[in-house]
Every structure is written in C-alpha cells, then in structure tokens.
Amino acid sequence: MASLHFVLFPLMEPGHMIPMVDIARILAARRATVTIITTPVNAARFRAAVDRAVGAGLEIRLLEVRLPLAEVGLPEGFENFDLLPSADLHVQMFAAMDMLERPTEDLLRGLSPPPSCIVSDNLFPWTTDVARRLGIPRLVFYGPGCFTYLCLHIAMNTDVLDGIESDSETFVVPGIFDEIKLTKAQAGSWGKRDSDEMVDMFRRMDVAEKGAYGIVVNSFDELEPKYVEELAKVKGKKVWCIGPVSLCNRSLLDIAERGKKSGIDEHDCLKWLDKKETASVIFVCLGSMSSISNEQMFEIGSGLEASNVAFIWCVRRTTEESERWLLGFEERVNDRGLIVRSWAPQVLILSHKSVGGFVTHCGWNSNLEGVTAGLPMVTWPHFADQFLNERFIVDVLKIGVSVGMEEVVVVGDHDKFGVLVKKDDIKKSVERIMGKDEEAEERRTRARELGKMAKRAMEEMGSSHRNTTSMIQDIIEQLDNK
C-alpha cells in the first residue's frame, strides 16, 4: 500500500475545501500518499495545516494550478467563491474551473507515485474524463449529506417542480421517508431554472457522476441510515460515509485554525468561555458565504440582547456604519456577549462545555459540527442546499428550531431584502433552544445522543472508520484488476 496515491481536488469554497483537507489527513493516516490540487490563493489558506500534518509524518502534498481568471473576465486573485461579490459571477468562475482540465491532467501524468484515484468535488465534472484517460477511478465528493442530495436528485431529475407556478408555493418532496415541505425557490435554487450555462453545468455533472466509480460523503451511517441506502440505490453507486471528518483534528491549533486563522486568539476565546456556566452560551455564526444587510445585523444583535442569554457572535463582514453600531452594542451587553470578527474557531467553540446551542446558516459542515458537539440548533438558511439541511435538522433529526427564514438570498443580494427575520423571532428562537422546558430538554437529549454516535463512528471499527477501510480496499482492487 506504500504506492497508493489519492489526488484530491476540492471546490474553491471554504465549505468544500475544509472537509477535503480533513479527508486528506484521514487517508494519509492510513499510509496513503495524498496530493491536494488547488490554486495559489487557496493553497495559501490551508498550507499551515498541511505543513503541520507533514510535520506529524503524514504524506500530504500541496500542488498549485493557475486559475485563468482574466480569460473569463474576473479580477486576478478572486480564486475562491467567497471572494466574489455577487452570485452573478459564479458562471465565470465555473468557466475558469473548466479550463483547468488540461493543466491538471499534465500535472497528474508527472506525479510519482502515479495517481491511484481522484477524489473531486461534484462541480468538477471533467475529472471523470481525466480519470478515465489515466485509467483510474474517480470518486465524487458530496459537500452536503445523503438526505440533502437525495432531495436534490428528486428536484433536479423529476418533474416535481414543473407543475408549481409560484416560487413561494409549498410542496411536499415525493419519494422520501419523512414529510418535507419546501417552496419551489428553496428546492430549486441550485441551477435548474437559472442561466443556460448553469443548466448545462448541472447536466454535465450528472453525466460525469454516472461515469464515476463511487461517492464519498462527509456524514455517518447512523445519522441518516435510510437516506444513505436510498441515495446509493437511486445513483446506482457505492456511497461511503466517512465522517464527521472534523474529528480528525486533535491539536488545539488544528481545531482553532481549521479553514483560516481565527479573528480572535483561541486562548482568549477559551478564557471567556471558561468563565461561563455549563451549556449557558449560544454560538451565532451564519457562515463564510452568507451575507446580511446592516439592518438585519442590528436585528440579530437586538434579539440577542433581549434574550438575556450569553452569546458568541461571529460577524463576517462589517461597514463603517455597522462597526459604529457594534461598538455601542458591545458596551451595552458587556461581558455577556463576545463578538468575533471575520472568522471564528467554530469547532473549538462548539465543543466547549459552556456552549449549549448554535444559531447556524445550515451549511452542511456547520450542521454536522453542531451534531458532533451534541448541540440543538436555531436554523437560519440563505440559499443552495441550506434550506434542505434545515429541514433535516428540524424535521428529520428533530434537534432544531427554525428562525423563520423563508426567502432565498444569494451572495450579493442581501441589501435588496433588508430585514427578513425580526428581533422578536430571533429572541424567541434562542429562548426555545436554550430553555429548560420539556420540549427543549428532549431536543437536547436527542442532540447529545447523536453527538455520541458521531464520535463512535470515527473511532476504530466505528462505521465511518470501516467505510474508509472499505473505500481504500475497493481502490486497491480496482488497481489490481487494471
């Protein structure tokens, strides 16, 4: 197995890059060589984490390819989706990503040992063709979980949305195990009704997925057993759930700097949390891609202030006006609240005993990190898979309370909407999650049990550990057959 060599190709977006780096560590810990291919700006983001892994004896390489931004009309340096000011620019980014096929293949042909397998995000459909030309299997990496991808498969590959005229009309997702209600906009905001370029992109993804060998998911079997089985059935592929991959991070630095260097010193953050009572703090973080108006930010702060619950609030982007408001807000709440600007050490915070709840944008990584920490959640989705992830937390797992967000708000559109969730709804949702009534206690009990299952799944001979072994053995068999 010394020559087993996995090549990982993550989408240039924090929610996809972060778990892929964790997967690299997991595979390298099984004595495989792992090469991560990305662009220079993105390589710089997780080079320190890779260097630490290499220092610990893991065989992980980081190779860079140039993203041809100027050729598609994007400014140089805008190599990550979280750097694009508007979702309107996503089409250009996808066009630039398509132009990586030839340089990537040239890079792979020069690697030693030669690649055994490509694990790439589903938004790189051309990697199936590259893998075929190299005579190796391609595994598709799914960002969200199996429930979400099954719902998306139904929405994108059936006519369920065609008979619904209004974007705000609610329908029940057919053919699944739970009653899941969504609006047409919430279910179809992934490209089926967008530009011709996006429709073509989804068609190519579907064709490439059919030609891939299997599917890798950052989830665990016990979290969504029926949906793991059903996804494998409808896709006609092996599905390996190998998560929660965040649990591969053991050192304080790896946990604190997972994704980016934090906007707060991890020791200062822990010192603040250490002073709080067990399960008394709620963590508020609306993700790396979600954006909100100043007015909505003020409503969040007012709702938190009115709740009288201790909180850590990660504020991603600010303006001069919002900074002035935040300074006054910090003075008023004093030591009851802690504001973290830009990037928070999320896993570190969620795993602290003083944290008792999580207000989340429902990105899959955040949801899974909340589950792993055994926490109930307030759900606040914005776009893409987030509304489906919300339904999984609230309706399937029954460990969440919706804040009441209904509009789909893509990157760059936040100022068009202003306030979508009022401070009273924020206050009520926080109080429901952090309360001591029977309903809140039952939610907490379910969340704690799922947290225990998540940790067991990643232990030796746990379900995800076994699935990783099975996946590696399958790749070895494919090579032997070749």
Short mmCIF file of C-alpha atoms in Angstrom, two decimals:
data_model
loop_
_atom_site.label_atom_id
_atom_site.label_comp_id
_atom_site.label_asym_id
_atom_site.label_seq_id
_atom_site.Cartn_x
_atom_site.Cartn_y
_atom_site.Cartn_z
CA MET A 1 0.00 0.00 0.00
CA ALA A 2 3.04 2.28 0.02
CA SER A 3 2.29 3.34 -3.56
CA LEU A 4 -1.42 4.06 -3.02
CA HIS A 5 -1.86 7.69 -4.10
CA PHE A 6 -5.09 9.70 -3.74
CA VAL A 7 -5.43 13.01 -5.61
CA LEU A 8 -7.94 15.40 -4.04
CA PHE A 9 -9.49 18.26 -5.98
CA PRO A 10 -11.66 20.48 -3.72
CA LEU A 11 -14.04 23.17 -4.94
CA MET A 12 -12.63 26.62 -4.21
CA GLU A 13 -15.08 27.42 -1.44
CA PRO A 14 -14.48 27.15 2.33
CA GLY A 15 -17.29 24.67 2.98
CA HIS A 16 -15.76 22.26 0.45
CA MET A 17 -12.05 22.90 0.97
CA ILE A 18 -12.09 22.44 4.76
CA PRO A 19 -13.52 18.88 4.79
CA MET A 20 -11.31 17.89 1.84
CA VAL A 21 -8.19 18.82 3.83
CA ASP A 22 -9.55 16.68 6.68
CA ILE A 23 -10.13 13.80 4.25
CA ALA A 24 -6.51 14.18 3.10
CA ARG A 25 -5.37 13.74 6.70
CA ILE A 26 -7.63 10.72 7.21
CA LEU A 27 -6.31 8.97 4.07
CA ALA A 28 -2.69 9.86 4.81
CA ALA A 29 -3.11 8.43 8.32
CA ARG A 30 -3.84 5.11 6.54
CA ARG A 31 -0.34 5.30 4.97
CA ALA A 32 -1.52 6.53 1.58
CA THR A 33 0.17 9.36 -0.31
CA VAL A 34 -2.25 12.27 -0.79
CA THR A 35 -1.90 15.18 -3.21
CA ILE A 36 -4.24 18.17 -2.94
CA ILE A 37 -4.50 20.23 -6.12
CA THR A 38 -5.79 23.80 -5.90
CA THR A 39 -4.94 27.36 -6.91
CA PRO A 40 -2.28 29.60 -5.28
CA VAL A 41 -4.65 31.78 -3.23
CA ASN A 42 -6.46 28.73 -1.88
CA ALA A 43 -3.25 26.79 -1.23
CA ALA A 44 -2.09 29.67 0.98
CA ARG A 45 -5.24 29.30 3.09
CA PHE A 46 -4.51 25.80 4.30
CA ARG A 47 -0.77 25.47 3.75
CA ALA A 48 -0.10 25.81 7.51
CA ALA A 49 -2.48 22.92 8.28
CA VAL A 50 -0.83 20.75 5.61
CA ASP A 51 2.64 21.65 6.90
CA ARG A 52 1.60 20.56 10.42
CA ALA A 53 0.30 17.26 9.03
CA VAL A 54 3.55 16.70 7.14
CA GLY A 55 5.49 17.51 10.30
CA ALA A 56 3.47 14.79 12.05
CA GLY A 57 4.66 12.25 9.47
CA LEU A 58 1.74 12.27 7.02
CA GLU A 59 2.48 12.07 3.29
CA ILE A 60 0.44 15.05 2.02
CA ARG A 61 1.50 17.24 -0.89
CA LEU A 62 0.02 20.56 -2.00
CA LEU A 63 0.25 21.35 -5.72
CA GLU A 64 -0.91 24.55 -7.39
CA VAL A 65 -2.54 25.23 -10.76
CA ARG A 66 -3.23 28.70 -12.10
CA LEU A 67 -6.91 29.63 -12.36
CA PRO A 68 -7.32 31.56 -15.65
CA LEU A 69 -9.45 34.39 -14.26
CA ALA A 70 -8.52 37.12 -16.75
CA GLU A 71 -9.59 34.87 -19.63
CA VAL A 72 -13.17 34.77 -18.25
CA GLY A 73 -13.34 38.39 -17.15
CA LEU A 74 -12.67 38.02 -13.42
CA PRO A 75 -10.07 40.07 -11.50
CA GLU A 76 -6.81 38.34 -10.60
CA GLY A 77 -6.80 36.93 -7.07
CA PHE A 78 -10.55 36.17 -6.97
CA GLU A 79 -9.84 32.44 -6.74
CA ASN A 80 -12.48 31.48 -4.19
CA PHE A 81 -16.26 31.76 -4.32
CA ASP A 82 -16.21 33.63 -1.01
CA LEU A 83 -14.19 36.41 -2.70
CA LEU A 84 -16.81 37.02 -5.41
CA PRO A 85 -19.06 39.97 -4.54
CA SER A 86 -22.08 38.57 -6.39
CA ALA A 87 -23.57 35.21 -7.36
CA ASP A 88 -23.86 36.63 -10.89
CA LEU A 89 -20.11 35.97 -11.24
CA HIS A 90 -20.39 32.25 -10.48
CA VAL A 91 -20.85 31.42 -14.19
CA GLN A 92 -17.44 32.99 -14.96
CA MET A 93 -15.85 31.08 -12.09
CA PHE A 94 -17.22 27.79 -13.41
CA ALA A 95 -15.90 28.67 -16.87
CA ALA A 96 -12.43 29.25 -15.38
CA MET A 97 -12.65 25.94 -13.49
CA ASP A 98 -13.40 24.12 -16.76
CA MET A 99 -10.14 25.48 -18.20
CA LEU A 100 -8.16 23.61 -15.52
CA GLU A 101 -8.73 20.23 -17.19
CA ARG A 102 -5.65 20.14 -19.43
CA PRO A 103 -3.09 21.63 -16.97
CA THR A 104 -4.39 19.33 -14.24
CA GLU A 105 -4.04 16.23 -16.43
CA ASP A 106 -0.49 17.27 -17.37
CA LEU A 107 0.29 17.68 -13.66
CA LEU A 108 -1.17 14.27 -12.77
CA ARG A 109 0.80 12.50 -15.51
CA GLY A 110 4.00 13.77 -13.96
CA LEU A 111 3.29 12.61 -10.39
CA SER A 112 5.25 9.86 -8.67
CA PRO A 113 3.94 7.51 -7.48
CA PRO A 114 1.28 7.72 -10.19
CA PRO A 115 -2.26 8.59 -9.01
CA SER A 116 -4.39 5.65 -7.89
CA CYS A 117 -7.66 7.58 -7.58
CA ILE A 118 -9.13 11.08 -8.00
CA VAL A 119 -11.48 12.36 -5.29
CA SER A 120 -13.04 15.53 -6.65
CA ASP A 121 -15.94 17.79 -5.92
CA ASN A 122 -19.04 17.10 -7.99
CA LEU A 123 -18.65 20.58 -9.53
CA PHE A 124 -15.57 19.37 -11.44
CA PRO A 125 -17.34 17.10 -13.98
CA TRP A 126 -14.28 16.94 -16.26
CA THR A 127 -12.32 15.00 -13.62
CA THR A 128 -14.29 11.89 -14.63
CA ASP A 129 -12.82 12.23 -18.15
CA VAL A 130 -9.31 12.81 -16.79
CA ALA A 131 -9.60 9.75 -14.54
CA ARG A 132 -10.77 7.63 -17.47
CA ARG A 133 -7.84 8.75 -19.63
CA LEU A 134 -5.46 7.91 -16.77
CA GLY A 135 -7.15 4.54 -16.24
CA ILE A 136 -8.01 5.20 -12.57
CA PRO A 137 -11.30 5.54 -10.67
CA ARG A 138 -12.87 8.88 -9.79
CA LEU A 139 -14.82 9.27 -6.55
CA VAL A 140 -17.31 12.15 -6.34
CA PHE A 141 -17.17 14.19 -3.13
CA TYR A 142 -20.52 15.44 -1.90
CA GLY A 143 -20.48 18.58 0.25
CA PRO A 144 -23.92 18.02 1.89
CA GLY A 145 -25.30 14.80 3.37
CA CYS A 146 -27.23 11.95 1.79
CA PHE A 147 -30.69 13.27 2.73
CA THR A 148 -29.97 16.58 1.02
CA TYR A 149 -28.53 15.00 -2.12
CA LEU A 150 -31.43 12.62 -2.41
CA CYS A 151 -33.87 15.56 -2.24
CA LEU A 152 -31.79 17.44 -4.83
CA HIS A 153 -31.74 14.38 -7.06
CA ILE A 154 -35.54 14.31 -6.94
CA ALA A 155 -35.83 18.07 -7.56
CA MET A 156 -33.37 18.08 -10.47
CA ASN A 157 -34.23 14.78 -12.17
CA THR A 158 -38.03 14.66 -11.96
CA ASP A 159 -40.84 17.00 -13.00
CA VAL A 160 -41.89 17.70 -9.40
CA LEU A 161 -41.12 21.45 -9.76
CA ASP A 162 -42.60 21.85 -13.24
CA GLY A 163 -46.23 22.00 -12.15
CA ILE A 164 -45.61 24.62 -9.45
CA GLU A 165 -46.09 28.16 -10.76
CA SER A 166 -45.18 30.36 -7.80
CA ASP A 167 -41.71 30.38 -6.23
CA SER A 168 -43.35 30.80 -2.83
CA GLU A 169 -45.74 27.85 -3.20
CA THR A 170 -45.06 24.99 -0.78
CA PHE A 171 -44.91 21.35 -1.88
CA VAL A 172 -44.03 18.02 -0.25
CA VAL A 173 -40.86 16.32 -1.57
CA PRO A 174 -42.05 12.98 -3.04
CA GLY A 175 -40.42 9.59 -2.68
CA ILE A 176 -38.62 10.03 0.66
CA PHE A 177 -39.10 8.73 4.19
CA ASP A 178 -40.12 11.93 6.00
CA GLU A 179 -42.65 14.64 5.21
CA ILE A 180 -40.50 17.52 3.95
CA LYS A 181 -42.17 20.76 2.87
CA LEU A 182 -40.31 23.37 0.82
CA THR A 183 -41.10 26.22 -1.51
CA LYS A 184 -40.19 25.97 -5.18
CA ALA A 185 -37.47 28.63 -4.70
CA GLN A 186 -35.95 26.78 -1.73
CA ALA A 187 -35.81 23.45 -3.58
CA GLY A 188 -34.75 24.75 -6.98
CA SER A 189 -32.11 27.36 -6.22
CA TRP A 190 -29.34 25.06 -7.49
CA GLY A 191 -29.43 25.83 -11.19
CA LYS A 192 -32.36 24.05 -12.80
CA ARG A 193 -34.08 27.35 -13.63
CA ASP A 194 -31.01 29.60 -13.80
CA SER A 195 -28.92 30.56 -16.85
CA ASP A 196 -28.35 28.25 -19.82
CA GLU A 197 -24.73 27.90 -18.65
CA MET A 198 -25.82 26.64 -15.22
CA VAL A 199 -28.38 24.25 -16.69
CA ASP A 200 -25.58 22.83 -18.89
CA MET A 201 -23.26 22.61 -15.88
CA PHE A 202 -25.77 20.50 -13.95
CA ARG A 203 -26.33 18.27 -16.99
CA ARG A 204 -22.55 17.69 -17.29
CA MET A 205 -22.29 17.00 -13.55
CA ASP A 206 -25.00 14.36 -13.88
CA VAL A 207 -23.27 12.65 -16.83
CA ALA A 208 -19.88 12.76 -15.06
CA GLU A 209 -21.35 11.33 -11.89
CA LYS A 210 -22.75 8.38 -13.84
CA GLY A 211 -19.22 7.69 -15.11
CA ALA A 212 -17.63 7.91 -11.66
CA TYR A 213 -16.85 4.86 -9.53
CA GLY A 214 -18.46 5.93 -6.25
CA ILE A 215 -19.49 8.70 -3.89
CA VAL A 216 -17.77 9.98 -0.74
CA VAL A 217 -19.89 11.84 1.83
CA ASN A 218 -18.96 13.72 4.99
CA SER A 219 -21.64 12.07 7.11
CA PHE A 220 -22.04 8.87 9.12
CA ASP A 221 -24.34 5.92 8.61
CA GLU A 222 -26.14 6.20 11.95
CA LEU A 223 -27.16 9.83 11.25
CA GLU A 224 -29.23 9.08 8.14
CA PRO A 225 -29.25 5.29 7.57
CA LYS A 226 -32.31 5.14 5.27
CA TYR A 227 -31.03 8.03 3.18
CA VAL A 228 -27.53 6.56 2.75
CA GLU A 229 -29.12 3.37 1.42
CA GLU A 230 -31.62 5.18 -0.83
CA LEU A 231 -29.01 7.54 -2.30
CA ALA A 232 -26.83 4.57 -3.26
CA LYS A 233 -29.89 2.95 -4.84
CA VAL A 234 -31.01 5.94 -6.96
CA LYS A 235 -27.45 6.79 -8.02
CA GLY A 236 -26.50 3.17 -8.71
CA LYS A 237 -23.20 3.75 -6.91
CA LYS A 238 -21.37 2.78 -3.77
CA VAL A 239 -21.72 5.51 -1.14
CA TRP A 240 -19.09 5.76 1.59
CA CYS A 241 -19.95 7.95 4.59
CA ILE A 242 -16.59 8.65 6.25
CA GLY A 243 -17.35 11.49 8.67
CA PRO A 244 -17.65 13.61 10.66
CA VAL A 245 -14.22 14.35 9.18
CA SER A 246 -13.69 17.35 11.51
CA LEU A 247 -12.95 14.82 14.28
CA CYS A 248 -9.57 14.05 12.69
CA ASN A 249 -8.34 17.38 14.13
CA ARG A 250 -6.84 16.70 17.54
CA SER A 251 -4.39 19.53 18.35
CA LEU A 252 -5.60 22.91 19.64
CA LEU A 253 -4.01 24.68 16.65
CA ASP A 254 -5.59 22.36 14.08
CA ILE A 255 -9.01 22.85 15.67
CA ALA A 256 -8.63 26.61 16.19
CA GLU A 257 -7.30 27.35 12.69
CA ARG A 258 -9.48 24.91 10.74
CA GLY A 259 -10.13 26.74 7.48
CA LYS A 260 -8.49 30.08 8.32
CA LYS A 261 -6.67 31.88 11.08
CA SER A 262 -9.30 33.00 13.56
CA GLY A 263 -10.31 36.59 14.14
CA ILE A 264 -9.73 36.04 17.86
CA ASP A 265 -6.90 34.44 19.83
CA GLU A 266 -8.07 30.93 20.71
CA HIS A 267 -6.77 31.25 24.27
CA ASP A 268 -8.74 34.48 24.83
CA CYS A 269 -11.84 32.78 23.44
CA LEU A 270 -11.39 29.76 25.75
CA LYS A 271 -10.72 32.04 28.73
CA TRP A 272 -14.03 33.84 28.10
CA LEU A 273 -15.91 30.54 27.76
CA ASP A 274 -14.30 29.08 30.88
CA LYS A 275 -15.99 31.78 32.97
CA LYS A 276 -19.48 30.77 31.80
CA GLU A 277 -21.78 28.13 33.26
CA THR A 278 -22.19 24.77 31.52
CA ALA A 279 -24.47 24.95 28.43
CA SER A 280 -25.27 28.62 29.06
CA VAL A 281 -23.79 30.18 25.87
CA ILE A 282 -25.25 30.21 22.36
CA PHE A 283 -22.91 30.48 19.37
CA VAL A 284 -24.13 32.54 16.39
CA CYS A 285 -22.44 32.09 13.01
CA LEU A 286 -24.10 32.48 9.62
CA GLY A 287 -21.32 31.01 7.51
CA SER A 288 -18.50 32.01 5.21
CA MET A 289 -20.68 32.72 2.15
CA SER A 290 -23.87 34.15 3.66
CA SER A 291 -24.19 37.92 3.81
CA ILE A 292 -26.73 40.11 5.58
CA SER A 293 -27.70 43.78 5.44
CA ASN A 294 -26.71 46.22 8.17
CA GLU A 295 -30.36 46.39 9.22
CA GLN A 296 -30.51 42.60 9.61
CA MET A 297 -27.29 42.65 11.63
CA PHE A 298 -28.83 45.19 14.01
CA GLU A 299 -31.91 42.95 14.40
CA ILE A 300 -29.71 39.97 15.29
CA GLY A 301 -27.89 41.99 17.91
CA SER A 302 -31.13 43.38 19.33
CA GLY A 303 -32.63 39.88 19.52
CA LEU A 304 -29.57 38.51 21.31
CA GLU A 305 -29.55 41.47 23.68
CA ALA A 306 -33.23 40.99 24.52
CA SER A 307 -32.80 37.24 25.12
CA ASN A 308 -30.54 37.72 28.16
CA VAL A 309 -28.63 34.62 27.00
CA ALA A 310 -24.81 34.71 26.92
CA PHE A 311 -23.51 34.51 23.35
CA ILE A 312 -20.54 34.42 20.98
CA TRP A 313 -21.43 36.09 17.69
CA CYS A 314 -19.24 35.74 14.60
CA VAL A 315 -19.67 38.79 12.36
CA ARG A 316 -18.26 38.11 8.90
CA ARG A 317 -18.35 41.48 7.16
CA THR A 318 -18.85 44.99 8.51
CA THR A 319 -19.22 48.52 7.18
CA GLU A 320 -18.36 51.81 8.88
CA GLU A 321 -21.99 52.12 9.97
CA SER A 322 -22.20 48.57 11.36
CA GLU A 323 -18.84 48.94 13.14
CA ARG A 324 -20.11 52.05 14.94
CA TRP A 325 -23.25 50.16 15.93
CA LEU A 326 -21.27 47.14 17.11
CA LEU A 327 -19.09 49.28 19.37
CA GLY A 328 -22.17 50.61 21.17
CA PHE A 329 -23.68 47.12 21.26
CA GLU A 330 -20.55 45.64 22.85
CA GLU A 331 -20.63 48.30 25.55
CA ARG A 332 -24.28 47.53 26.35
CA VAL A 333 -24.00 43.73 26.57
CA ASN A 334 -20.60 43.95 28.27
CA ASP A 335 -19.23 40.52 29.26
CA ARG A 336 -22.49 38.70 28.39
CA GLY A 337 -21.51 38.71 24.72
CA LEU A 338 -18.33 38.20 22.72
CA ILE A 339 -18.05 39.47 19.12
CA VAL A 340 -15.63 37.64 16.80
CA ARG A 341 -14.92 39.48 13.56
CA SER A 342 -14.24 37.69 10.25
CA TRP A 343 -13.52 34.02 11.14
CA ALA A 344 -14.33 32.15 14.34
CA PRO A 345 -12.69 28.94 15.63
CA GLN A 346 -16.05 27.21 15.24
CA VAL A 347 -15.20 23.62 16.19
CA LEU A 348 -13.27 24.84 19.23
CA ILE A 349 -16.24 26.93 20.39
CA LEU A 350 -18.92 24.31 19.71
CA SER A 351 -17.02 21.63 21.63
CA HIS A 352 -16.67 23.75 24.80
CA LYS A 353 -18.84 22.65 27.74
CA SER A 354 -20.20 26.19 28.23
CA VAL A 355 -21.87 26.21 24.81
CA GLY A 356 -25.45 24.96 24.83
CA GLY A 357 -26.81 25.96 21.42
CA PHE A 358 -25.89 27.04 17.90
CA VAL A 359 -27.51 29.57 15.52
CA THR A 360 -26.43 28.32 12.08
CA HIS A 361 -26.90 29.16 8.40
CA CYS A 362 -27.28 25.41 7.80
CA GLY A 363 -24.23 24.84 5.67
CA TRP A 364 -23.61 21.10 5.89
CA ASN A 365 -20.24 21.39 7.65
CA SER A 366 -21.74 23.62 10.33
CA ASN A 367 -24.75 21.35 10.79
CA LEU A 368 -22.50 18.31 11.14
CA GLU A 369 -20.18 20.13 13.54
CA GLY A 370 -23.21 21.06 15.64
CA VAL A 371 -24.38 17.44 15.61
CA THR A 372 -20.90 16.23 16.56
CA ALA A 373 -20.85 18.64 19.51
CA GLY A 374 -24.24 17.30 20.62
CA LEU A 375 -25.95 20.71 20.34
CA PRO A 376 -29.51 21.77 19.47
CA MET A 377 -29.66 24.44 16.77
CA VAL A 378 -31.53 27.51 15.59
CA THR A 379 -31.66 27.22 11.79
CA TRP A 380 -31.26 30.26 9.51
CA PRO A 381 -30.69 29.14 5.88
CA HIS A 382 -29.95 31.51 2.97
CA PHE A 383 -29.51 29.64 -0.34
CA ALA A 384 -28.44 26.46 -2.19
CA ASP A 385 -28.63 23.29 -0.05
CA GLN A 386 -29.18 25.19 3.21
CA PHE A 387 -32.99 25.02 3.22
CA LEU A 388 -32.83 21.24 2.73
CA ASN A 389 -30.23 20.96 5.51
CA GLU A 390 -32.58 22.96 7.74
CA ARG A 391 -35.41 20.50 7.13
CA PHE A 392 -33.07 17.63 8.00
CA ILE A 393 -32.16 19.23 11.35
CA VAL A 394 -35.71 20.35 12.22
CA ASP A 395 -37.97 17.67 10.71
CA VAL A 396 -35.82 14.52 10.47
CA LEU A 397 -33.43 14.73 13.43
CA LYS A 398 -35.77 16.99 15.44
CA ILE A 399 -32.91 18.84 17.15
CA GLY A 400 -33.56 22.29 15.71
CA VAL A 401 -35.91 25.28 15.73
CA SER A 402 -36.37 27.39 12.59
CA VAL A 403 -35.85 31.13 12.97
CA GLY A 404 -38.43 31.62 10.23
CA MET A 405 -36.26 32.49 7.21
CA GLU A 406 -38.21 31.83 4.00
CA GLU A 407 -36.61 33.95 1.26
CA VAL A 408 -33.69 32.64 -0.80
CA VAL A 409 -30.90 35.26 -0.55
CA VAL A 410 -27.85 34.59 -2.71
CA VAL A 411 -24.45 36.27 -2.37
CA GLY A 412 -24.62 39.98 -3.20
CA ASP A 413 -28.40 40.28 -2.87
CA HIS A 414 -28.64 40.90 0.89
CA ASP A 415 -29.17 44.66 0.62
CA LYS A 416 -32.19 44.09 -1.65
CA PHE A 417 -34.05 42.46 1.22
CA GLY A 418 -33.10 44.44 4.34
CA VAL A 419 -34.67 42.76 7.39
CA LEU A 420 -36.08 39.28 6.79
CA VAL A 421 -36.03 37.99 10.38
CA LYS A 422 -37.24 40.29 13.18
CA LYS A 423 -35.51 40.63 16.54
CA ASP A 424 -38.52 39.13 18.36
CA ASP A 425 -38.29 35.94 16.26
CA ILE A 426 -34.56 35.73 16.96
CA LYS A 427 -35.15 36.20 20.68
CA LYS A 428 -37.91 33.56 20.76
CA SER A 429 -35.85 31.01 18.80
CA VAL A 430 -32.82 31.46 21.06
CA GLU A 431 -35.00 31.12 24.17
CA ARG A 432 -36.66 27.96 22.78
CA ILE A 433 -33.27 26.32 22.16
CA MET A 434 -31.73 27.41 25.46
CA GLY A 435 -34.87 26.96 27.58
CA LYS A 436 -35.48 24.42 30.35
CA ASP A 437 -38.96 23.24 29.36
CA GLU A 438 -39.72 19.64 28.39
CA GLU A 439 -39.54 20.28 24.62
CA ALA A 440 -36.09 21.89 24.93
CA GLU A 441 -34.81 19.09 27.17
CA GLU A 442 -35.99 16.44 24.70
CA ARG A 443 -34.19 18.26 21.87
CA ARG A 444 -31.03 18.43 23.96
CA THR A 445 -31.24 14.73 24.81
CA ARG A 446 -31.57 13.77 21.13
CA ALA A 447 -28.68 16.09 20.18
CA ARG A 448 -26.40 14.65 22.87
CA GLU A 449 -27.10 11.10 21.72
CA LEU A 450 -26.31 11.99 18.10
CA GLY A 451 -23.06 13.59 19.28
CA LYS A 452 -22.06 10.33 20.94
CA MET A 453 -22.92 8.38 17.76
CA ALA A 454 -20.80 10.78 15.67
CA LYS A 455 -17.74 10.22 17.82
CA ARG A 456 -18.23 6.43 17.89
CA ALA A 457 -18.48 6.41 14.07
CA MET A 458 -14.95 7.82 13.75
CA GLU A 459 -13.38 5.54 16.35
CA GLU A 460 -11.54 2.40 15.30
CA MET A 461 -14.08 -0.09 13.95
CA GLY A 462 -16.80 2.57 14.03
CA SER A 463 -18.97 2.82 10.91
CA SER A 464 -17.02 5.66 9.25
CA HIS A 465 -13.69 4.03 10.11
CA ARG A 466 -14.92 0.79 8.49
CA ASN A 467 -16.24 2.69 5.46
CA THR A 468 -12.86 4.37 4.95
CA THR A 469 -11.20 0.94 5.08
CA SER A 470 -13.73 -0.42 2.58
CA MET A 471 -13.21 2.51 0.23
CA ILE A 472 -9.42 2.10 0.29
CA GLN A 473 -9.71 -1.67 -0.30
CA ASP A 474 -12.02 -1.03 -3.27
CA ILE A 475 -9.49 1.30 -4.86
CA ILE A 476 -6.72 -1.27 -4.32
CA GLU A 477 -8.89 -3.92 -6.01
CA GLN A 478 -9.52 -1.56 -8.94
CA LEU A 479 -5.77 -1.09 -9.37
CA ASP A 480 -5.12 -4.83 -9.12
CA ASN A 481 -7.77 -5.50 -11.78
CA LYS A 482 -6.20 -2.87 -14.04
#
